[in-house]
């Protein structure tokens, strides 16, 4: 049973292969009346494109999105939206030498084991290119969230072992790594250049914050808001860890240190990351993800071919040094999709009380 | 839209409140022909019960499970199983003094915001008692996995800041904290006693390993095996972080360090934690969770009441010092449920190729 | 992938075998704040029990329902409800002679083909007894609908070839067949007695009407309200046909005859049965189902045994002559469940417009 | 919660408006290894297009399908397929005069009530044009079924009150109404011409037969095969009734007449329509649907406008006289989709027994 659909009420199905005809997303469950244009979507997509930063690959996909359905007079109609991005700059040929070998750190081996068929052209569905469809769909979710004054922003907290320390959110927009510490950002860029020369790649940590969330989002017990966020974020290819609020640090704290006490003015701390017992408590929702280094490196590695013979592999092609910063709008998109879904899920439970009151009159 | 059901094919719905009549689980989608008895389930449940370890609370629920449906002649029939555990030792009265105040670190506040109604008796659905139903359902999943020689085991890697270091898996069964390092276990027990005297509580880290998984489990792109594991584990109340394989450490590695190279004898390392591009690769699946300290502590804390007035709270009742070790069978159960679901999901995609061969004749 | 769950938002899972320990229903997605007691449920269940009418079998199950979860202070809490009915009067032994043969018209053959395992005790999940769980869950849905002043009622339009002709709804409560034509009801009763003497059984037609439905229920395109009603009603064991409004008669009409024209006072007719393009239009929703005759008859029939040898079968046990009238509350329950689900589904789409207005200010 | 997705394992989402940019279908859950080309899909689509028969409208959409994803080297890969049909011949302007009035028999009124927004251009999602996407997706399902030697065919049993009587399946391909009675087909054509002159329209009955189905398809209790077929077929716009096997006739039979007795050579009759207790029994699956007359007629009708004032309406545009025969491939598609889904759902339950045997060794 395939798994290309995300969400229960705001449901997104992404489709398309890295080197096929097109990639896209189909959204079912978006309420009517939301003004949305392809420009709204494009601006998020453009943030995911190869930038000028040293971490980026030179692939030049315009990633131009078209809306095929679901919009009338500039607004959603309540019917499904389909967003399509045609593939233009797909050099399938350049992957032909990979046809018979498994790239370390990639899904080549596990995909073949699963399907018995292999689309070796740049990873197929496992390609990071699939995330463009997520970003497109996330842009629609973001518009929906904006009605509730919910904002989602992500930024780089660590890259190549260098941590952001003096946090200044106004710095995020001022460097190509979206790091809230200009000084750290500069050192990260240096580290990227150094590692690029070494033919290697880097991982890092991205933090995502959602502000303006009303209390009440999240469904006990399996669809807790943090559970769904963790699943959403871990579904991004390069992510190997997710934590909420104090996260792994909480494992080393005592209860008196970790508990967020309440005052008439709100919580005194936010170790919970805005989520108590799986339900939003009105404080900012804070999540962090561990991003592994890009597996495609310009160094010789050992692997096997389809006959299970050892071969040395040297991966060419166009590859980033780090999934950061391009993964940042993807993280935002997954959080937007999760929150939009839970906002709509909430409606089904909020309904009765208002009528209940009528009934009691 | 409520969230009490887990899984797509092997679907478990848990139900029941901590201090209601009963708690239980209903499983739909379990294949026929699996021998299962209430004793099989009971043995997992007993591991979740208050033990003799210093971390445990004195609540004495026998947690006796009954199978109400789905079994005939000792085997599953393909119809739904309902497992029930009647509540016996529920002291609802002892919670009356909490009726109007919000316990720090608990879901009291967020539940009231969500439902407009509050079941203050021991947390209702947010109570750790709900996890007994997960363990019961997980025991059925474990039997299903055993057909494929898949084993799932969890153990304590860290508690109260003390880490297991000299790992010896044979030690796990020899200490009440299920720690694979006897010496660390002893220090953890000391730390528990100390913190108990201080009226405080502790968090820790649990590692879960699944061995024997065939390659091919996990569905691109949103239902990757690691994504579903992350969602499953994060849905456990006390969990604030999940990582797979190298996890957050991967964020600080380079690609050449993190990539698991392949040889004719298999992968040379397992930083991937057995999952590549969201699909199992045949290596052991390794996950770790961060467990926050128990929020109910025997220390005075500040909070507010329903009128948003500041009040001091001193939580009585029966509480553990740490969710570890009782959370261990719960972690195992969630991994068993996830793997059982993905084993069955896999079937729907494996089907055609065999018939395809027939067609080619 | 099993199919024991009904509904998308108001989700009911029924479980239990005819001659197992218990049968029951677990409801996830019921909003908080609905007052409900076991008596509310019991009154619907009692209508499904063997009555005094000649069509009834003598099995005397008290069908006493207990609520195991989801209620606090007499109201739903938003958490799952589990309703259980323990089996008391189950004579499994009396089915032993059926162990090796397939009863004509029953699911014995198809169940064995599917599961490779057979629970011959009274049909297992295929037994009409399973519908008691539907009626119990339907009673909860009915309470939810009552908040919106939606009423659902079903009655006998035809039985054994005798049709209700002079419709008087006040008659329904005055005869044991729930027929809106007292004179026809009397002839139906005679027909039942006659056919009972002949060792045979009868089918009939039940009509279900829902009044008070707001316009807007039903989701294009696959979950049209009529599509979901058809699926819901056809899922009742004995039902072989479903029609909405003019139904099969519409196939013989012209457009000018069938179209319901509109006036400022509403539609001039209701051939649509209250549903236009799959969405309720505010008029009464009208459905009819064809109920096949009870397959267990006191006449000799030919069948085969597990070795595919011809055998003559004479079915003993306790059997009704017709599924009518006991099927009537089951039909109502399925319509209640469908409407409750669609009422809640509607919420997820109604949400935005109100906020949209705010946005336009 | 929107309803544009069909199926549990073989999941189809259709999208697109009658007069928008494109319509299409996204299929998730199609197994890998199925050879499929756009020509395979096109041939089914062409059967749904306006033909030369008198019942057809002159709209000339080429309905050219493109496959955007999910195919590699001519075969499915296990990843989602997206099929798109761009709208070419959409005369939105010609619908402008309908902007403020509700067409009798159409969804104009109920859609506006639901969404508060109205796409008046030819019905939007309610347009029969949406069914082209179903036919495209159904063609993929048909290929999957062909691996199991399952064939699905539909034909006209009644049109404008004229019934097929002397059934000869070889006749179906020889007349434009796909009627298995050449003589009846001729009279149906005459009736169409006559009614066209009268500015009216006609309904009819379509029968669908699936041969080659293995026993075991269908999931008790809510997703019985007949329940899902009923929901699938009733989700087609013009359908007002569905029956299986003897259908409504069964309501007038006795048990001894209706029961299909078994012999070593199989069932002696097929009143069950191939489905017993919701599970296929190996006999041909037989369903019939009642198709209402086309609501757009060239006669003056009364309706109201948005101000609820009475207005006379005369519908121009391009309209068929009957949904038959164009609805025939749509009926086939919905049955193909239902059967494909159940074939794959079956796999999840068949899995264990084979391993169970291994275990018993």
CSV table of N, CA, C and O in Angstrom, one decimal, chain B residues 67-122:
chain,number,residue,atom,x,y,z
B,67,UNK,N,-9.6,-11.4,25.6
B,67,UNK,CA,-9.8,-11.3,24.2
B,67,UNK,C,-11.3,-11.5,23.9
B,67,UNK,O,-11.8,-12.6,24.2
B,68,UNK,N,-11.9,-10.5,23.4
B,68,UNK,CA,-13.4,-10.6,23.2
B,68,UNK,C,-13.8,-11.1,21.9
B,68,UNK,O,-14.9,-11.5,21.7
B,69,UNK,N,-12.9,-11.0,20.9
B,69,UNK,CA,-13.3,-11.4,19.5
B,69,UNK,C,-12.1,-11.7,18.7
B,69,UNK,O,-10.9,-11.3,19.1
B,70,UNK,N,-12.3,-12.3,17.6
B,70,UNK,CA,-11.3,-12.5,16.5
B,70,UNK,C,-10.5,-13.8,16.6
B,70,UNK,O,-9.6,-14.0,15.8
B,71,UNK,N,-10.7,-14.6,17.6
B,71,UNK,CA,-10.0,-15.8,17.8
B,71,UNK,C,-10.9,-17.0,17.8
B,71,UNK,O,-12.0,-16.9,18.3
B,72,UNK,N,-10.5,-18.0,17.0
B,72,UNK,CA,-11.3,-19.3,17.0
B,72,UNK,C,-10.3,-20.4,17.0
B,72,UNK,O,-9.4,-20.4,16.2
B,73,UNK,N,-10.6,-21.4,17.9
B,73,UNK,CA,-9.6,-22.5,18.0
B,73,UNK,C,-8.2,-22.1,18.2
B,73,UNK,O,-7.2,-22.6,17.6
B,74,UNK,N,-8.0,-21.0,18.9
B,74,UNK,CA,-6.6,-20.5,19.3
B,74,UNK,C,-5.9,-19.7,18.2
B,74,UNK,O,-4.7,-19.4,18.4
B,75,UNK,N,-6.6,-19.5,17.1
B,75,UNK,CA,-5.9,-18.7,16.0
B,75,UNK,C,-6.7,-17.5,15.6
B,75,UNK,O,-8.0,-17.5,15.8
B,76,UNK,N,-6.1,-16.5,15.1
B,76,UNK,CA,-6.8,-15.4,14.5
B,76,UNK,C,-7.6,-15.9,13.3
B,76,UNK,O,-7.2,-16.9,12.6
B,77,UNK,N,-8.7,-15.2,13.0
B,77,UNK,CA,-9.6,-15.6,11.9
B,77,UNK,C,-9.6,-14.6,10.8
B,77,UNK,O,-10.3,-14.9,9.8
B,78,UNK,N,-8.9,-13.5,10.9
B,78,UNK,CA,-9.0,-12.5,9.9
B,78,UNK,C,-10.0,-11.4,10.3
B,78,UNK,O,-10.1,-10.4,9.6
B,79,UNK,N,-10.8,-11.6,11.3
B,79,UNK,CA,-11.8,-10.7,11.8
B,79,UNK,C,-11.2,-9.9,12.9
B,79,UNK,O,-10.1,-10.2,13.5
B,80,UNK,N,-11.8,-8.7,13.3
B,80,UNK,CA,-11.2,-7.9,14.3
B,80,UNK,C,-11.0,-8.5,15.7
B,80,UNK,O,-11.9,-9.2,16.2
B,81,UNK,N,-9.9,-8.2,16.3
B,81,UNK,CA,-9.6,-8.6,17.7
B,81,UNK,C,-9.9,-7.5,18.6
B,81,UNK,O,-9.5,-6.3,18.3
B,82,UNK,N,-10.7,-7.7,19.6
B,82,UNK,CA,-10.8,-6.7,20.7
B,82,UNK,C,-10.2,-7.2,22.0
B,82,UNK,O,-10.6,-8.3,22.4
B,83,UNK,N,-9.3,-6.5,22.5
B,83,UNK,CA,-8.7,-6.8,23.8
B,83,UNK,C,-9.1,-5.8,24.8
B,83,UNK,O,-9.1,-4.6,24.6
B,84,UNK,N,-9.5,-6.3,26.0
B,84,UNK,CA,-10.0,-5.4,27.0
B,84,UNK,C,-9.3,-5.7,28.3
B,84,UNK,O,-8.9,-6.8,28.7
B,85,UNK,N,-9.0,-4.6,29.0
B,85,UNK,CA,-8.5,-4.6,30.4
B,85,UNK,C,-9.4,-3.8,31.3
B,85,UNK,O,-9.4,-2.5,31.1
B,86,UNK,N,-10.1,-4.4,32.2
B,86,UNK,CA,-10.9,-3.6,33.0
B,86,UNK,C,-10.1,-2.9,34.1
B,86,UNK,O,-9.1,-3.4,34.6
B,87,UNK,N,-10.5,-1.7,34.4
B,87,UNK,CA,-9.8,-0.9,35.4
B,87,UNK,C,-10.3,-1.4,36.8
B,87,UNK,O,-11.5,-1.4,37.0
B,88,UNK,N,-9.4,-1.7,37.7
B,88,UNK,CA,-9.8,-2.2,39.0
B,88,UNK,C,-9.4,-1.2,40.1
B,88,UNK,O,-10.1,-0.9,41.0
B,89,UNK,N,-8.2,-0.7,40.0
B,89,UNK,CA,-7.6,0.0,41.2
B,89,UNK,C,-7.6,1.5,40.9
B,89,UNK,O,-6.5,2.2,41.0
B,90,UNK,N,-8.7,2.0,40.5
B,90,UNK,CA,-8.7,3.4,40.1
B,90,UNK,C,-9.3,4.3,41.2
B,90,UNK,O,-10.4,4.3,41.5
B,91,UNK,N,-8.4,5.1,41.7
B,91,UNK,CA,-8.8,6.0,42.8
B,91,UNK,C,-9.1,7.4,42.3
B,91,UNK,O,-8.3,8.3,42.4
B,92,UNK,N,-10.2,7.5,41.6
B,92,UNK,CA,-10.6,8.8,41.0
B,92,UNK,C,-10.6,9.9,42.0
B,92,UNK,O,-10.2,11.0,41.8
B,93,UNK,N,-11.1,9.6,43.2
B,93,UNK,CA,-11.3,10.5,44.3
B,93,UNK,C,-10.0,11.3,44.5
B,93,UNK,O,-10.0,12.5,44.7
B,94,UNK,N,-8.9,10.6,44.5
B,94,UNK,CA,-7.6,11.2,44.8
B,94,UNK,C,-7.2,12.3,43.8
B,94,UNK,O,-6.3,13.0,44.1
B,95,UNK,N,-7.9,12.4,42.8
B,95,UNK,CA,-7.6,13.4,41.8
B,95,UNK,C,-8.6,14.7,41.9
B,95,UNK,O,-8.4,15.6,41.2
B,96,UNK,N,-9.5,14.6,42.8
B,96,UNK,CA,-10.5,15.7,42.9
B,96,UNK,C,-9.9,17.0,43.2
B,96,UNK,O,-10.4,18.0,42.7
B,97,UNK,N,-8.8,17.0,44.0
B,97,UNK,CA,-8.2,18.3,44.3
B,97,UNK,C,-7.5,19.0,43.1
B,97,UNK,O,-7.1,20.1,43.1
B,98,UNK,N,-7.4,18.2,41.9
B,98,UNK,CA,-6.8,18.7,40.7
B,98,UNK,C,-7.9,19.3,39.8
B,98,UNK,O,-7.6,19.8,38.7
B,99,UNK,N,-9.1,19.2,40.2
B,99,UNK,CA,-10.2,19.5,39.3
B,99,UNK,C,-10.1,20.9,38.6
B,99,UNK,O,-10.5,21.1,37.5
B,100,UNK,N,-9.7,21.8,39.4
B,100,UNK,CA,-9.7,23.2,38.9
B,100,UNK,C,-8.3,23.8,38.6
B,100,UNK,O,-8.2,25.0,38.3
B,101,UNK,N,-7.3,23.0,38.6
B,101,UNK,CA,-5.9,23.5,38.3
B,101,UNK,C,-5.2,22.7,37.3
B,101,UNK,O,-5.6,21.5,37.0
B,102,UNK,N,-4.3,23.3,36.6
B,102,UNK,CA,-3.5,22.7,35.5
B,102,UNK,C,-2.2,22.2,36.1
B,102,UNK,O,-1.4,23.0,36.6
B,103,UNK,N,-1.9,21.0,36.0
B,103,UNK,CA,-0.6,20.4,36.4
B,103,UNK,C,0.4,20.8,35.4
B,103,UNK,O,0.3,20.5,34.2
B,104,UNK,N,1.6,21.4,35.8
B,104,UNK,CA,2.6,21.7,34.8
B,104,UNK,C,3.1,20.4,34.2
B,104,UNK,O,3.2,19.3,34.8
B,105,UNK,N,3.4,20.5,32.9
B,105,UNK,CA,4.0,19.4,32.1
B,105,UNK,C,2.9,18.3,31.7
B,105,UNK,O,3.3,17.4,31.0
B,106,UNK,N,1.7,18.5,32.2
B,106,UNK,CA,0.6,17.6,31.8
B,106,UNK,C,-0.3,18.2,30.7
B,106,UNK,O,-0.1,19.4,30.4
B,107,UNK,N,-1.2,17.4,30.2
B,107,UNK,CA,-2.1,17.9,29.1
B,107,UNK,C,-3.3,18.6,29.6
B,107,UNK,O,-4.2,18.9,28.8
B,108,UNK,N,-3.4,18.8,30.9
B,108,UNK,CA,-4.6,19.4,31.5
B,108,UNK,C,-5.1,20.6,30.7
B,108,UNK,O,-6.2,20.8,30.4
B,109,UNK,N,-4.1,21.6,30.5
B,109,UNK,CA,-4.5,22.8,29.9
B,109,UNK,C,-4.9,22.6,28.4
B,109,UNK,O,-5.9,23.1,28.0
B,110,UNK,N,-4.0,21.9,27.7
B,110,UNK,CA,-4.3,21.8,26.3
B,110,UNK,C,-5.5,20.9,26.0
B,110,UNK,O,-6.3,21.2,25.0
B,111,UNK,N,-5.8,19.9,26.8
B,111,UNK,CA,-7.1,19.2,26.6
B,111,UNK,C,-8.3,20.0,26.8
B,111,UNK,O,-9.3,19.9,26.1
B,112,UNK,N,-8.3,20.9,27.9
B,112,UNK,CA,-9.4,21.7,28.1
B,112,UNK,C,-9.6,22.7,27.0
B,112,UNK,O,-10.7,22.9,26.5
B,113,UNK,N,-8.5,23.2,26.4
B,113,UNK,CA,-8.6,24.2,25.3
B,113,UNK,C,-9.2,23.4,24.1
B,113,UNK,O,-9.9,24.0,23.3
B,114,UNK,N,-8.9,22.2,23.9
B,114,UNK,CA,-9.4,21.5,22.8
B,114,UNK,C,-10.8,21.1,22.8
B,114,UNK,O,-11.6,21.3,21.9
B,115,UNK,N,-11.2,20.4,23.9
B,115,UNK,CA,-12.5,19.8,24.0
B,115,UNK,C,-13.5,20.7,24.8
B,115,UNK,O,-14.7,20.4,24.7
B,116,UNK,N,-13.1,21.6,25.6
B,116,UNK,CA,-14.0,22.4,26.3
B,116,UNK,C,-14.6,21.6,27.5
B,116,UNK,O,-15.5,22.0,28.2
B,117,UNK,N,-14.1,20.4,27.6
B,117,UNK,CA,-14.5,19.4,28.7
B,117,UNK,C,-13.3,18.8,29.3
B,117,UNK,O,-12.3,18.6,28.6
B,118,UNK,N,-13.3,18.5,30.6
B,118,UNK,CA,-12.1,18.0,31.1
B,118,UNK,C,-12.4,16.8,32.0
B,118,UNK,O,-13.3,16.8,32.9
B,119,UNK,N,-11.7,15.7,31.7
B,119,UNK,CA,-11.8,14.5,32.6
B,119,UNK,C,-10.5,14.5,33.4
B,119,UNK,O,-9.5,14.2,33.0
B,120,UNK,N,-10.7,15.0,34.7
B,120,UNK,CA,-9.5,15.3,35.5
B,120,UNK,C,-9.0,14.1,36.2
B,120,UNK,O,-8.0,14.1,36.9
B,121,UNK,N,-9.7,13.0,36.0
B,121,UNK,CA,-9.3,11.8,36.8
B,121,UNK,C,-8.1,11.1,36.2
B,121,UNK,O,-8.2,10.2,35.4
B,122,UNK,N,-7.0,11.6,36.6
B,122,UNK,CA,-5.7,10.9,36.2
B,122,UNK,C,-5.3,11.0,34.8
B,122,UNK,O,-4.6,10.2,34.3
